Short mmCIF file of C-alpha atoms (C1' of nucleotides) in Angstrom, two decimals:
data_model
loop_
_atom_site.label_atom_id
_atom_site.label_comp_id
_atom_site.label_asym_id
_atom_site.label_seq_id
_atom_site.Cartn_x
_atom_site.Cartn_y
_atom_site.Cartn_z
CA UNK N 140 4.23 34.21 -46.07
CA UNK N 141 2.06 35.92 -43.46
CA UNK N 142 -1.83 35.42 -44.33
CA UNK N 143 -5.06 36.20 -41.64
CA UNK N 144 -3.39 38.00 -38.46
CA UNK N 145 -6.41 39.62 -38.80
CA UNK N 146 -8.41 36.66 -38.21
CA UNK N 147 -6.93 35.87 -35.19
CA UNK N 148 -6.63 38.99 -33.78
CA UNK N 149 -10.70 39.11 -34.30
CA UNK N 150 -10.99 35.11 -32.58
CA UNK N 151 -8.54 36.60 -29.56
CA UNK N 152 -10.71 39.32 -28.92
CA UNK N 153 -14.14 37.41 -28.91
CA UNK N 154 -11.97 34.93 -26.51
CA UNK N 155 -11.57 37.50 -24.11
CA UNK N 156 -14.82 38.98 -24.06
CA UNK N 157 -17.87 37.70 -26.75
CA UNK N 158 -20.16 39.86 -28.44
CA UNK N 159 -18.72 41.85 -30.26
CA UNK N 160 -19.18 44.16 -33.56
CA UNK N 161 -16.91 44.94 -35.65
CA UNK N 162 -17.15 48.36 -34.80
CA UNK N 163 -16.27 46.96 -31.19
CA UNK N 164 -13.10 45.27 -32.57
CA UNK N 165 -11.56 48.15 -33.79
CA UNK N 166 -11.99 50.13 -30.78
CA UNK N 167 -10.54 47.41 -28.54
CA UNK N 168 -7.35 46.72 -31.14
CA UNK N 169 -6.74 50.24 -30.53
CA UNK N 170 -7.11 50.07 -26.89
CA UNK N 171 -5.53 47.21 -26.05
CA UNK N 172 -3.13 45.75 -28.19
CA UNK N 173 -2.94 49.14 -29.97
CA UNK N 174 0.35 49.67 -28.73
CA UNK N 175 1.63 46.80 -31.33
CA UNK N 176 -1.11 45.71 -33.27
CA UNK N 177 -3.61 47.46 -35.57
CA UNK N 178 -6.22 46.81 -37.66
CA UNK N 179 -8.74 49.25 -40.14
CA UNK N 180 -12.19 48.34 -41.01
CA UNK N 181 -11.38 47.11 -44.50
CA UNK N 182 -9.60 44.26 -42.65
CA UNK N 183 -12.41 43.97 -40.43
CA UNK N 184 -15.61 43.67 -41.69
CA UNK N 185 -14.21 41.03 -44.69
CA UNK N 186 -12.70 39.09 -42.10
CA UNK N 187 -15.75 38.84 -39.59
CA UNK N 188 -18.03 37.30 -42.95
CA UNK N 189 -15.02 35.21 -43.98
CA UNK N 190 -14.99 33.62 -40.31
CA UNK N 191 -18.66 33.12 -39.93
CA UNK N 192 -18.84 31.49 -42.97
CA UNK N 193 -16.16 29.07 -41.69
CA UNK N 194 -17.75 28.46 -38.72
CA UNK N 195 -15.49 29.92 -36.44
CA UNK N 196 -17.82 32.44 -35.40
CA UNK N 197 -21.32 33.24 -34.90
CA UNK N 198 -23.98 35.81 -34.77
CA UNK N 199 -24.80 36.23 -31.57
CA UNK N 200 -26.56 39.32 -29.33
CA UNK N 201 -25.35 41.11 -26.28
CA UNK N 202 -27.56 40.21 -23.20
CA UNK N 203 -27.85 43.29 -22.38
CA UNK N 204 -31.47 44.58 -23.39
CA UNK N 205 -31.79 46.68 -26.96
CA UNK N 206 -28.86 48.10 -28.59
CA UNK N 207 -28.32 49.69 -31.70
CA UNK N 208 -28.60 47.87 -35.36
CA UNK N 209 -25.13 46.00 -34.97
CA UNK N 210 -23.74 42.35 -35.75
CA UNK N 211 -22.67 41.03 -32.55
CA UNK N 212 -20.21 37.90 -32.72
CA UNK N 213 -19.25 34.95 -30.48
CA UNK N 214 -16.55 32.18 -30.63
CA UNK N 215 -17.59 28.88 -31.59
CA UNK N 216 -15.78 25.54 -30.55
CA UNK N 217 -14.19 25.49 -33.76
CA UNK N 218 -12.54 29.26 -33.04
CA UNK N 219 -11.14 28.67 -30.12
CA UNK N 220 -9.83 25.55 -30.66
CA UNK N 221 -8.15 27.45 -34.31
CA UNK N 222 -6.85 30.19 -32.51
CA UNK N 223 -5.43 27.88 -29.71
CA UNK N 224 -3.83 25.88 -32.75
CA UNK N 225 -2.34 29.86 -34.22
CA UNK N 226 -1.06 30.54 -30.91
CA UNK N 227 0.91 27.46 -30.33
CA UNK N 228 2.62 28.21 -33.57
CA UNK N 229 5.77 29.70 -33.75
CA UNK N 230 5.98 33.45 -34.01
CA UNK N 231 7.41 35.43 -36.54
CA UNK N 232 8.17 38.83 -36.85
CA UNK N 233 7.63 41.24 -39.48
CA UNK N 234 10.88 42.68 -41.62
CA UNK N 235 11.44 45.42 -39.57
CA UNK N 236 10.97 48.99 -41.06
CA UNK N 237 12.15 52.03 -38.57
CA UNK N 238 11.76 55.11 -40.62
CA UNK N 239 13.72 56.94 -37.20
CA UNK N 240 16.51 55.14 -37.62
CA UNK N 241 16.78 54.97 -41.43
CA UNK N 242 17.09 58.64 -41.25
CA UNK N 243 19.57 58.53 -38.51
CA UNK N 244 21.68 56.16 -40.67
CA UNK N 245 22.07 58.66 -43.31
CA UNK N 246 22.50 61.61 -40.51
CA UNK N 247 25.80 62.82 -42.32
CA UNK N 248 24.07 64.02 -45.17
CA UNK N 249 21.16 65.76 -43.73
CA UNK N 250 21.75 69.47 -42.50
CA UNK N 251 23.30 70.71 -39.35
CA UNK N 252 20.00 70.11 -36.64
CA UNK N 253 18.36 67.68 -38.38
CA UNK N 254 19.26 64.58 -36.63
CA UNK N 255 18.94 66.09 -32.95
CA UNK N 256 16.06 67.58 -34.08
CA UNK N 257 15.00 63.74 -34.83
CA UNK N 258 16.20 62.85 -31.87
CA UNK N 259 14.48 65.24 -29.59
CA UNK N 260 11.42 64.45 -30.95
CA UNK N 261 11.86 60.71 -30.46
CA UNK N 262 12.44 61.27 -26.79
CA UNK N 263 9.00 63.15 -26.64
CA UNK N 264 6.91 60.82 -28.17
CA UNK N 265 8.49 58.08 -25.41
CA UNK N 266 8.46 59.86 -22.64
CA UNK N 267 4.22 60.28 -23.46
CA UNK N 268 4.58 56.60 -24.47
CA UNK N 269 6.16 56.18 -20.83
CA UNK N 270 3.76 57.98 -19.30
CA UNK N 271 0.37 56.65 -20.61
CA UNK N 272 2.06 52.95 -20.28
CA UNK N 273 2.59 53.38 -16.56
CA UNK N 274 -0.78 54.64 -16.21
CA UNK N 275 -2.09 51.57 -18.11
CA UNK N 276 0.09 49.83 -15.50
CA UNK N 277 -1.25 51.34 -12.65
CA UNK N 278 -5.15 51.26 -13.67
CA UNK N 279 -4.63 47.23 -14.63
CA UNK N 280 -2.94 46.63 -11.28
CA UNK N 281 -5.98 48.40 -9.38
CA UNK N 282 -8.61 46.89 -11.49
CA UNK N 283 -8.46 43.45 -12.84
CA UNK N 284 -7.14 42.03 -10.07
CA UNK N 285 -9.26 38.61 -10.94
CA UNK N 286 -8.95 38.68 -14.73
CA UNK N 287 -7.24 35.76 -15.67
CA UNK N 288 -5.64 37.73 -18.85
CA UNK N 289 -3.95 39.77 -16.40
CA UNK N 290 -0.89 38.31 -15.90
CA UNK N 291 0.10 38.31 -19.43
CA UNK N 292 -1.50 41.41 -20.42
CA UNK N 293 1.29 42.59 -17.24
CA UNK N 294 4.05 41.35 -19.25
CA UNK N 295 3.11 43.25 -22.74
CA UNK N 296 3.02 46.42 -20.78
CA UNK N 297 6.35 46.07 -18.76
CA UNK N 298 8.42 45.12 -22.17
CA UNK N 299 7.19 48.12 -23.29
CA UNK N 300 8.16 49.92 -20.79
CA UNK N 301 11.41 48.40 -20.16
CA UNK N 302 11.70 49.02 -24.15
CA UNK N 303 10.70 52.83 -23.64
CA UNK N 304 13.06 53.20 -20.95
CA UNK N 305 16.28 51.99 -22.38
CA UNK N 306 15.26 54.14 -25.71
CA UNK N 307 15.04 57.16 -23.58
CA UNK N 308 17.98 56.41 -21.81
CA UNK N 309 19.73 55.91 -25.31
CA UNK N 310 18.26 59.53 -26.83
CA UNK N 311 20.07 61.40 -23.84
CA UNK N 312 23.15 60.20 -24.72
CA UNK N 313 22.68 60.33 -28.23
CA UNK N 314 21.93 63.72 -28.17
CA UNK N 315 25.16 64.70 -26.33
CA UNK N 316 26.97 63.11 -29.09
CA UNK N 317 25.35 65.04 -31.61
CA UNK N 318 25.99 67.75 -29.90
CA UNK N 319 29.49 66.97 -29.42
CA UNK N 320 29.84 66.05 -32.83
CA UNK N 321 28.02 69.36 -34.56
CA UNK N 322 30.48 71.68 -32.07
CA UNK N 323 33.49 69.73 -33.27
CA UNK N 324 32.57 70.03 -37.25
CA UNK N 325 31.35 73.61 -36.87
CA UNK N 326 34.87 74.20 -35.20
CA UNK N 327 37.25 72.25 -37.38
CA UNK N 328 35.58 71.48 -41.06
CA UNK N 329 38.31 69.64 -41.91
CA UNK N 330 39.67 67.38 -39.18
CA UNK N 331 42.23 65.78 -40.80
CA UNK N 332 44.28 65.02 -38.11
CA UNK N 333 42.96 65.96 -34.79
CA UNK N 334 46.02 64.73 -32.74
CA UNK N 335 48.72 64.88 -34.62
CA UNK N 336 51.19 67.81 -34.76
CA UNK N 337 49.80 70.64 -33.02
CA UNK N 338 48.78 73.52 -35.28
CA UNK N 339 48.67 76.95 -35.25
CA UNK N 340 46.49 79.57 -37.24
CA UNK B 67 0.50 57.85 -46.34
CA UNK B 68 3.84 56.94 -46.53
CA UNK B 69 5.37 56.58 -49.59
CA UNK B 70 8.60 56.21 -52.03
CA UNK B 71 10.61 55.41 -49.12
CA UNK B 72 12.25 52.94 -51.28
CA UNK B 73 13.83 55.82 -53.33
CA UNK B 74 15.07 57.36 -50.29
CA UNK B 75 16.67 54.13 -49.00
CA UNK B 76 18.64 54.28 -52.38
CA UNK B 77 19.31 57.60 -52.81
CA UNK B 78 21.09 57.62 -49.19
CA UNK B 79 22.85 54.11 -50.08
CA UNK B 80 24.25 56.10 -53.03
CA UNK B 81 25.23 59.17 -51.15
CA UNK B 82 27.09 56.77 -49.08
CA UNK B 83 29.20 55.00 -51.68
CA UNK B 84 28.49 55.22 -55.64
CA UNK B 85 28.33 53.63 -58.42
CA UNK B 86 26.20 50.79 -57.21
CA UNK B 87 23.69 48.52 -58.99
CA UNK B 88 20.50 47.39 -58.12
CA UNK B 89 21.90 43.88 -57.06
CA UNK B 90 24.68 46.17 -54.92
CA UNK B 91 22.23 48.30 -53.22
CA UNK B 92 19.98 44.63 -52.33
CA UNK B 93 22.94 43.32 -50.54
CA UNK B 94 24.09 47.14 -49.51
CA UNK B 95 20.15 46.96 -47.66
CA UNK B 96 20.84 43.53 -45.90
CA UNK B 97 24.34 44.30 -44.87
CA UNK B 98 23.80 48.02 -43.49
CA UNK B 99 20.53 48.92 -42.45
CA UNK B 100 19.43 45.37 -42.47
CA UNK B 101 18.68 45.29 -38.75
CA UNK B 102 15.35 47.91 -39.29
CA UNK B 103 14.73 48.48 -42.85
CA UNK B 104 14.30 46.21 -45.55
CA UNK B 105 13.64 46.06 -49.81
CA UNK B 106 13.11 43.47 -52.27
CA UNK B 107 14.08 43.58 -56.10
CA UNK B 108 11.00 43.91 -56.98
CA UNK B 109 11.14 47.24 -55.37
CA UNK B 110 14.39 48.38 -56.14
CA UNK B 111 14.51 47.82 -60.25
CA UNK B 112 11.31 49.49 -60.89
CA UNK B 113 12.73 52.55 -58.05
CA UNK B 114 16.11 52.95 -60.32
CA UNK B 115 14.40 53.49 -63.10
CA UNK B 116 11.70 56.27 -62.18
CA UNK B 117 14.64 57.93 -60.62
CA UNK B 118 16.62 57.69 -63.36
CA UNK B 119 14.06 59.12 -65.28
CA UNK B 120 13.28 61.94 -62.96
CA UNK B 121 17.15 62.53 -63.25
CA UNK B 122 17.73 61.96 -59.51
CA UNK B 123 20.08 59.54 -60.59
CA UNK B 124 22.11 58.73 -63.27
CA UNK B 125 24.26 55.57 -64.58
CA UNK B 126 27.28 55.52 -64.38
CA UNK B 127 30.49 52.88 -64.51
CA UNK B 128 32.92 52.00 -61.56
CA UNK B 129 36.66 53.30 -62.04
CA UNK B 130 38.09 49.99 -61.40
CA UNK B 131 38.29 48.16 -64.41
CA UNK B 132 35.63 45.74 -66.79
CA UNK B 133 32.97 44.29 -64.32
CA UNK B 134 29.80 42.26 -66.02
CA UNK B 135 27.00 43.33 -67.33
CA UNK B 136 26.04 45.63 -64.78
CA UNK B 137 24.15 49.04 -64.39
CA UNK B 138 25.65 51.78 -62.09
CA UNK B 139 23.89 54.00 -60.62
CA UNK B 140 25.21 57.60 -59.08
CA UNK B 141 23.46 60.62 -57.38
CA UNK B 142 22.98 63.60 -58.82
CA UNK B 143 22.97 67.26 -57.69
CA UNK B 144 19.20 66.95 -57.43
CA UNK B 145 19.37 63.62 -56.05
CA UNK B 146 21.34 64.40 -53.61
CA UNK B 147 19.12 67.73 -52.47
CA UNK B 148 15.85 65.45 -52.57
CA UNK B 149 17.81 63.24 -50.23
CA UNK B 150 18.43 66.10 -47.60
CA UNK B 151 14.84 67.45 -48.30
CA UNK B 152 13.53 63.95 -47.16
CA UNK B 153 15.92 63.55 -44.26
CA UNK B 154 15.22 66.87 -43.02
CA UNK B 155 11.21 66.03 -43.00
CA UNK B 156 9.86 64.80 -39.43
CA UNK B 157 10.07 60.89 -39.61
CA UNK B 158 7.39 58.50 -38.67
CA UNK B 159 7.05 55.23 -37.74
CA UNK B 160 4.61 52.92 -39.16
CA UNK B 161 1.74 51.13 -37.78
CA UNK B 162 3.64 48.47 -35.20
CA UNK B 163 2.62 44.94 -35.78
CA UNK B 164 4.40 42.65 -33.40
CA UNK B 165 3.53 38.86 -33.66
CA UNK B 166 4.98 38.12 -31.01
CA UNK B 167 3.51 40.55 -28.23
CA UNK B 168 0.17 39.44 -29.78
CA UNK B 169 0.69 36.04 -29.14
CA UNK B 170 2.03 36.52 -25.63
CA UNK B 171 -0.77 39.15 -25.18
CA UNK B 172 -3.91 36.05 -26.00
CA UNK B 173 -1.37 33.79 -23.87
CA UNK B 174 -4.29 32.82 -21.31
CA UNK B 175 -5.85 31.05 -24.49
CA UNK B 176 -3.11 29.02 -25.49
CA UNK B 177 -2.07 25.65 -24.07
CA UNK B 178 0.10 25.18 -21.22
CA UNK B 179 3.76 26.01 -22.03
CA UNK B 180 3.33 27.80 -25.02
CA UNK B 181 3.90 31.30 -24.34
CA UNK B 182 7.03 30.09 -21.89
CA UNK B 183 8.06 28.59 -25.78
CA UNK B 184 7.59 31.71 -27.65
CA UNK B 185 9.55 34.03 -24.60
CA UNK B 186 12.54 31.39 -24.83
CA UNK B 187 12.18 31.47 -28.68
CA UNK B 188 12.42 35.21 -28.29
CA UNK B 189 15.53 34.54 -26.06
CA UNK B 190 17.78 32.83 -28.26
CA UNK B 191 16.73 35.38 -30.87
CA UNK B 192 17.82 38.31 -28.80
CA UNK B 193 21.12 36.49 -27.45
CA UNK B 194 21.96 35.77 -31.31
CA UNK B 195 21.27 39.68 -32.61
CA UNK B 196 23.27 40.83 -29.58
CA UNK B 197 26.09 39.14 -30.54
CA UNK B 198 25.99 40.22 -33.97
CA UNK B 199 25.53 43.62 -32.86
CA UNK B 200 28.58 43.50 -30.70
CA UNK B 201 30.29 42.00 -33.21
CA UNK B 202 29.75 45.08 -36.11
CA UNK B 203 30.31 47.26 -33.31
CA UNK B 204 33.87 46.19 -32.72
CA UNK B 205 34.56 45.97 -35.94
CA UNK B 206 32.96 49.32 -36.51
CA UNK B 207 35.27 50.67 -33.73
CA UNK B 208 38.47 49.01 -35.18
CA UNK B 209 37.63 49.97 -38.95
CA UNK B 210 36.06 53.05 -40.38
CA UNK B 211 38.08 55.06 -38.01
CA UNK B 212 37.72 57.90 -40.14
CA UNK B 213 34.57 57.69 -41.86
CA UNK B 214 32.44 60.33 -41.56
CA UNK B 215 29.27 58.47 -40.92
CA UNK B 216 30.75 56.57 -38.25
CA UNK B 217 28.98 58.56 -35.65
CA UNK B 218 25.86 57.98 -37.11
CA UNK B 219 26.24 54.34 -37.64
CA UNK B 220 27.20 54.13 -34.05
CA UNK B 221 24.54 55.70 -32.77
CA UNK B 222 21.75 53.33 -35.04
CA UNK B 223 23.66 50.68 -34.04
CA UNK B 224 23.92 51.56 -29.83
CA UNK B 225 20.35 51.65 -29.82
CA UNK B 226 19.67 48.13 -30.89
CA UNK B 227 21.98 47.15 -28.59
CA UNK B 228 20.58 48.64 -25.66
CA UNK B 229 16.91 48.02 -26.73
CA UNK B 230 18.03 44.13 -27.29
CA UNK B 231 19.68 44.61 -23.46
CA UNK B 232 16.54 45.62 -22.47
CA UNK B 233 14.55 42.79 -24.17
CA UNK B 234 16.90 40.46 -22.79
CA UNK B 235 16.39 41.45 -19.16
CA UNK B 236 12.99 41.64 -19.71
CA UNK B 237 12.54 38.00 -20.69
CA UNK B 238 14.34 36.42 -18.50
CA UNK B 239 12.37 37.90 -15.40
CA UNK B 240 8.92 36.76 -17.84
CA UNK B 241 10.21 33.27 -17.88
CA UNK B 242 10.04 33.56 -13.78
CA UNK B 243 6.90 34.91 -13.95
CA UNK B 244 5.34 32.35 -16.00
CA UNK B 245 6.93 29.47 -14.54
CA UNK B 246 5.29 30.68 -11.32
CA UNK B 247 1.99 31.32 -13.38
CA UNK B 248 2.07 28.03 -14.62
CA UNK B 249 2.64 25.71 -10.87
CA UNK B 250 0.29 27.85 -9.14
CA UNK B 251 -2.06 26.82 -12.09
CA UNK B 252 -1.34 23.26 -11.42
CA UNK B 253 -1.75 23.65 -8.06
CA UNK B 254 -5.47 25.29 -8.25
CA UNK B 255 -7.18 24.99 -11.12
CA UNK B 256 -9.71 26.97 -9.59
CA UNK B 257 -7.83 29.62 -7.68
CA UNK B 258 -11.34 31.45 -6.13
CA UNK B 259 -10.60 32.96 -3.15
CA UNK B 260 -6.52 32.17 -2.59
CA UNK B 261 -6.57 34.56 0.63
CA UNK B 262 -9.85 34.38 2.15
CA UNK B 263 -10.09 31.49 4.89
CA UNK B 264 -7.99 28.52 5.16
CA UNK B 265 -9.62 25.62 2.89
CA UNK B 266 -9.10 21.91 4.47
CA UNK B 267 -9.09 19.11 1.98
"C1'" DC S 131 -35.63 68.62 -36.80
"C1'" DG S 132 -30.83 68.67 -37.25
"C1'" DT S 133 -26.39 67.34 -35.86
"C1'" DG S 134 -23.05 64.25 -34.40
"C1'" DG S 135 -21.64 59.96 -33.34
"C1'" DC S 136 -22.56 54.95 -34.02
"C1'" DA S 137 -22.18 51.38 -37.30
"C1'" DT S 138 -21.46 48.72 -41.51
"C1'" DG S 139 -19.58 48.21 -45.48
"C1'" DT S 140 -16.88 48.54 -50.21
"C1'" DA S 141 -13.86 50.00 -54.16
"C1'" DA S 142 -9.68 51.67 -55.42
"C1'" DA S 143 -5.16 52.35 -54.70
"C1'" DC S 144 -0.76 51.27 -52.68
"C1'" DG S 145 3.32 49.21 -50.99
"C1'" DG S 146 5.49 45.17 -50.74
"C1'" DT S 147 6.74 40.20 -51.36
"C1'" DT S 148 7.09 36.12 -54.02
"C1'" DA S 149 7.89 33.48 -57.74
"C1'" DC S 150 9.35 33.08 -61.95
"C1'" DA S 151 12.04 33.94 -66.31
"C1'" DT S 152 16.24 34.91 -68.37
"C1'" DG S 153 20.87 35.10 -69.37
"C1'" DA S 154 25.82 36.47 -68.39
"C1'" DT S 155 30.06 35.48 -65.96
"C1'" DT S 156 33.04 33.11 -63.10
"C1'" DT S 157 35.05 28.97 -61.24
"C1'" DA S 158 35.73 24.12 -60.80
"C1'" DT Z 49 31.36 22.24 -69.96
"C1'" DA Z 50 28.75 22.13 -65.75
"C1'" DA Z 51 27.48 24.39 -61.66
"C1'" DA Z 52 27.25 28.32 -58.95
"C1'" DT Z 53 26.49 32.83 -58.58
"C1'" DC Z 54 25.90 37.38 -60.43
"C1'" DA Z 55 22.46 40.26 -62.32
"C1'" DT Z 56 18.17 42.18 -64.13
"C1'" DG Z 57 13.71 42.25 -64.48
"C1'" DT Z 58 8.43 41.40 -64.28
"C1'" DA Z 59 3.72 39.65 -63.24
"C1'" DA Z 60 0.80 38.10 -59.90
"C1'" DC Z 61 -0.62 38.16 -55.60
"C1'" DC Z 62 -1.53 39.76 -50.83
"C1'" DG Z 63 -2.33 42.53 -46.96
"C1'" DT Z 64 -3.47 46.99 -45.80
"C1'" DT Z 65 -4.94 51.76 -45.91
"C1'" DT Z 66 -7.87 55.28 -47.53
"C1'" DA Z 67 -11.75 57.31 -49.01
"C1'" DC Z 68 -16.14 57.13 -49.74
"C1'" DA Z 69 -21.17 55.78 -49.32
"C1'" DT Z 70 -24.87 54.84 -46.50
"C1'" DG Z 71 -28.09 55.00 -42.92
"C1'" DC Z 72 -29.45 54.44 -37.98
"C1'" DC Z 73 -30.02 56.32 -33.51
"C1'" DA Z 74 -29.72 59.46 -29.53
"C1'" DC Z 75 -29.78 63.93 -27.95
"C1'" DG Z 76 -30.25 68.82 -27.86
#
DNA sequence: CGTGGCATGTAAACGGTTACATGATTTA
DNA sequence: TAAATCATGTAACCGTTTACATGCCACG
């Protein structure tokens, strides 16, 4: 069903900037689209021989004087005009697996803390999420400022953050109602009927 | 890395309700935590078994009456302790891989209206899984008034709402933006110097 | 000269999906 | 009895990660 993201994550970074190794491409999946995209070497390195050998790349050297023993690569006409073709294609999203909130789904079962606990770390890992996104922000609004890539590299980073946000916003409250909720069962084990009859000891 | 989860989806589908069978806990998968996890049959038959065998699980027969030719399944003690061992074990997410934000993120590649396409594609998606969210919410809310998962359900469930919210929002301000992106495009194919001196025909 | 990082690669294992095979049971 | 659906299972395939092997190069 889904075959070769790699292959086009590889022609979309030699479309931004050529000349690359593979050793290159991994660095700049994790720096750039890191945030949701990855990619190992054993992806990598099969992939850049598959594409040369289809023409869609090419060997090529940096300009800039003597570098290390490395395989540099360049688009050819044929790549760009095959990822153009990918991108015009309609998206589609992988099955979804959020390991978070399968474990927040079976929250009644697990012990008393667990699910805060879950929680609270959730809301640490976005709020440095937050952080080092706004800082992206800021550096790519600075710098940039001609890059032609910009304005949609702009609207990755503020869905993420707007993303971030409202999940941050959501763990506040959700932790109030697990707190709420582990008072209420740690006071009354049995609430059968909360508000019915009053009654006594 | 990350393994077994399948087991883990089961064992918590069984905690929930038992006596299920594998074609139960397929459409138990879609119909619950559809919305971030998902497993295939040819995941779940081979899963019964090994935890059958490692007596995690056991068959067993639903109370009300003759069904077909079925296999039950129920927790065990053990099952059910390896469930809260898992649950209680820091969660993490797997590598992201978002088509989409790829697509949009190469957008400066692709041909004119294309990433507008895929944002309005996203749209409709987003307006569609709202509904359906609000919809299990209310019936959440009316139903399962007294179900002790409830809260838990709730809380899974508030968070795709508000992240969808968010999603929503965002996309409708990165249909602006592109719309804008794309006439001043037209406008000046070769936008140089936009602000420097005033350029006569 | 040795260490650490740069760089390229591959084999094995894994998790997961897909497609197919099979047959029982219900319903029209 | 025919069609639809319930139900179980498996084999093949695919994408991906992991671990390992190798050696170059710069720098202290």
């Amino acid at each position: 069903m889904q075959r070769n993201r790699t292959a086009y994550v590889i022609l979309g970074l030699l479309s931004i900037e050529p000349n690359k190794s593979g050793y290159d491409i991994r660095k700049a999946v994790e720096s750039s689209v890191g945030n949701f995209w990855s990619e190992s070497y054993g992806q990598i390195y099969p992939a850049l021989k598959k594409l040369a050998a289809e023409g869609l790349i090419e060997p090529s050297h940096s300009t800039s004087g003597t570098r290390k023993r490395r395989q540099e690569y360049a688009l050819t006409e044929s790549g760009s005009a095959c990822l153009r073709e990918w991108l015009a294609l309609p998206f589609q999203n992988d099955p979804p697996r959020n390991e978070f909130l399968l474990k927040l789904f079976f929250g009644h079962e697990a012990a008393s803390g667990v699910s805060m606990g879950h929680v609270g770390e959730l809301q640490q890992k976005n709020r440095r999420m937050l952080a080092t996104l706004l800082e992206i922000e800021a550096y790519a609004q600075r710098q940039q400022s001609q890059n032609p890539n910009k304005p949609y590299w702009m609207l990755t980073l503020s869905l993420g953050i707007a993303l971030t946000r409202a999940a941050l916003d959501w763990g506040e409250s959700a932790l109030a109602q697990l707190a709420a909720l582990e008072t209420a069962l740690a006071e009354a084990p049995q609430p059968a009927e909360i508000n019915s009859a009053a009654s006594g000891t």
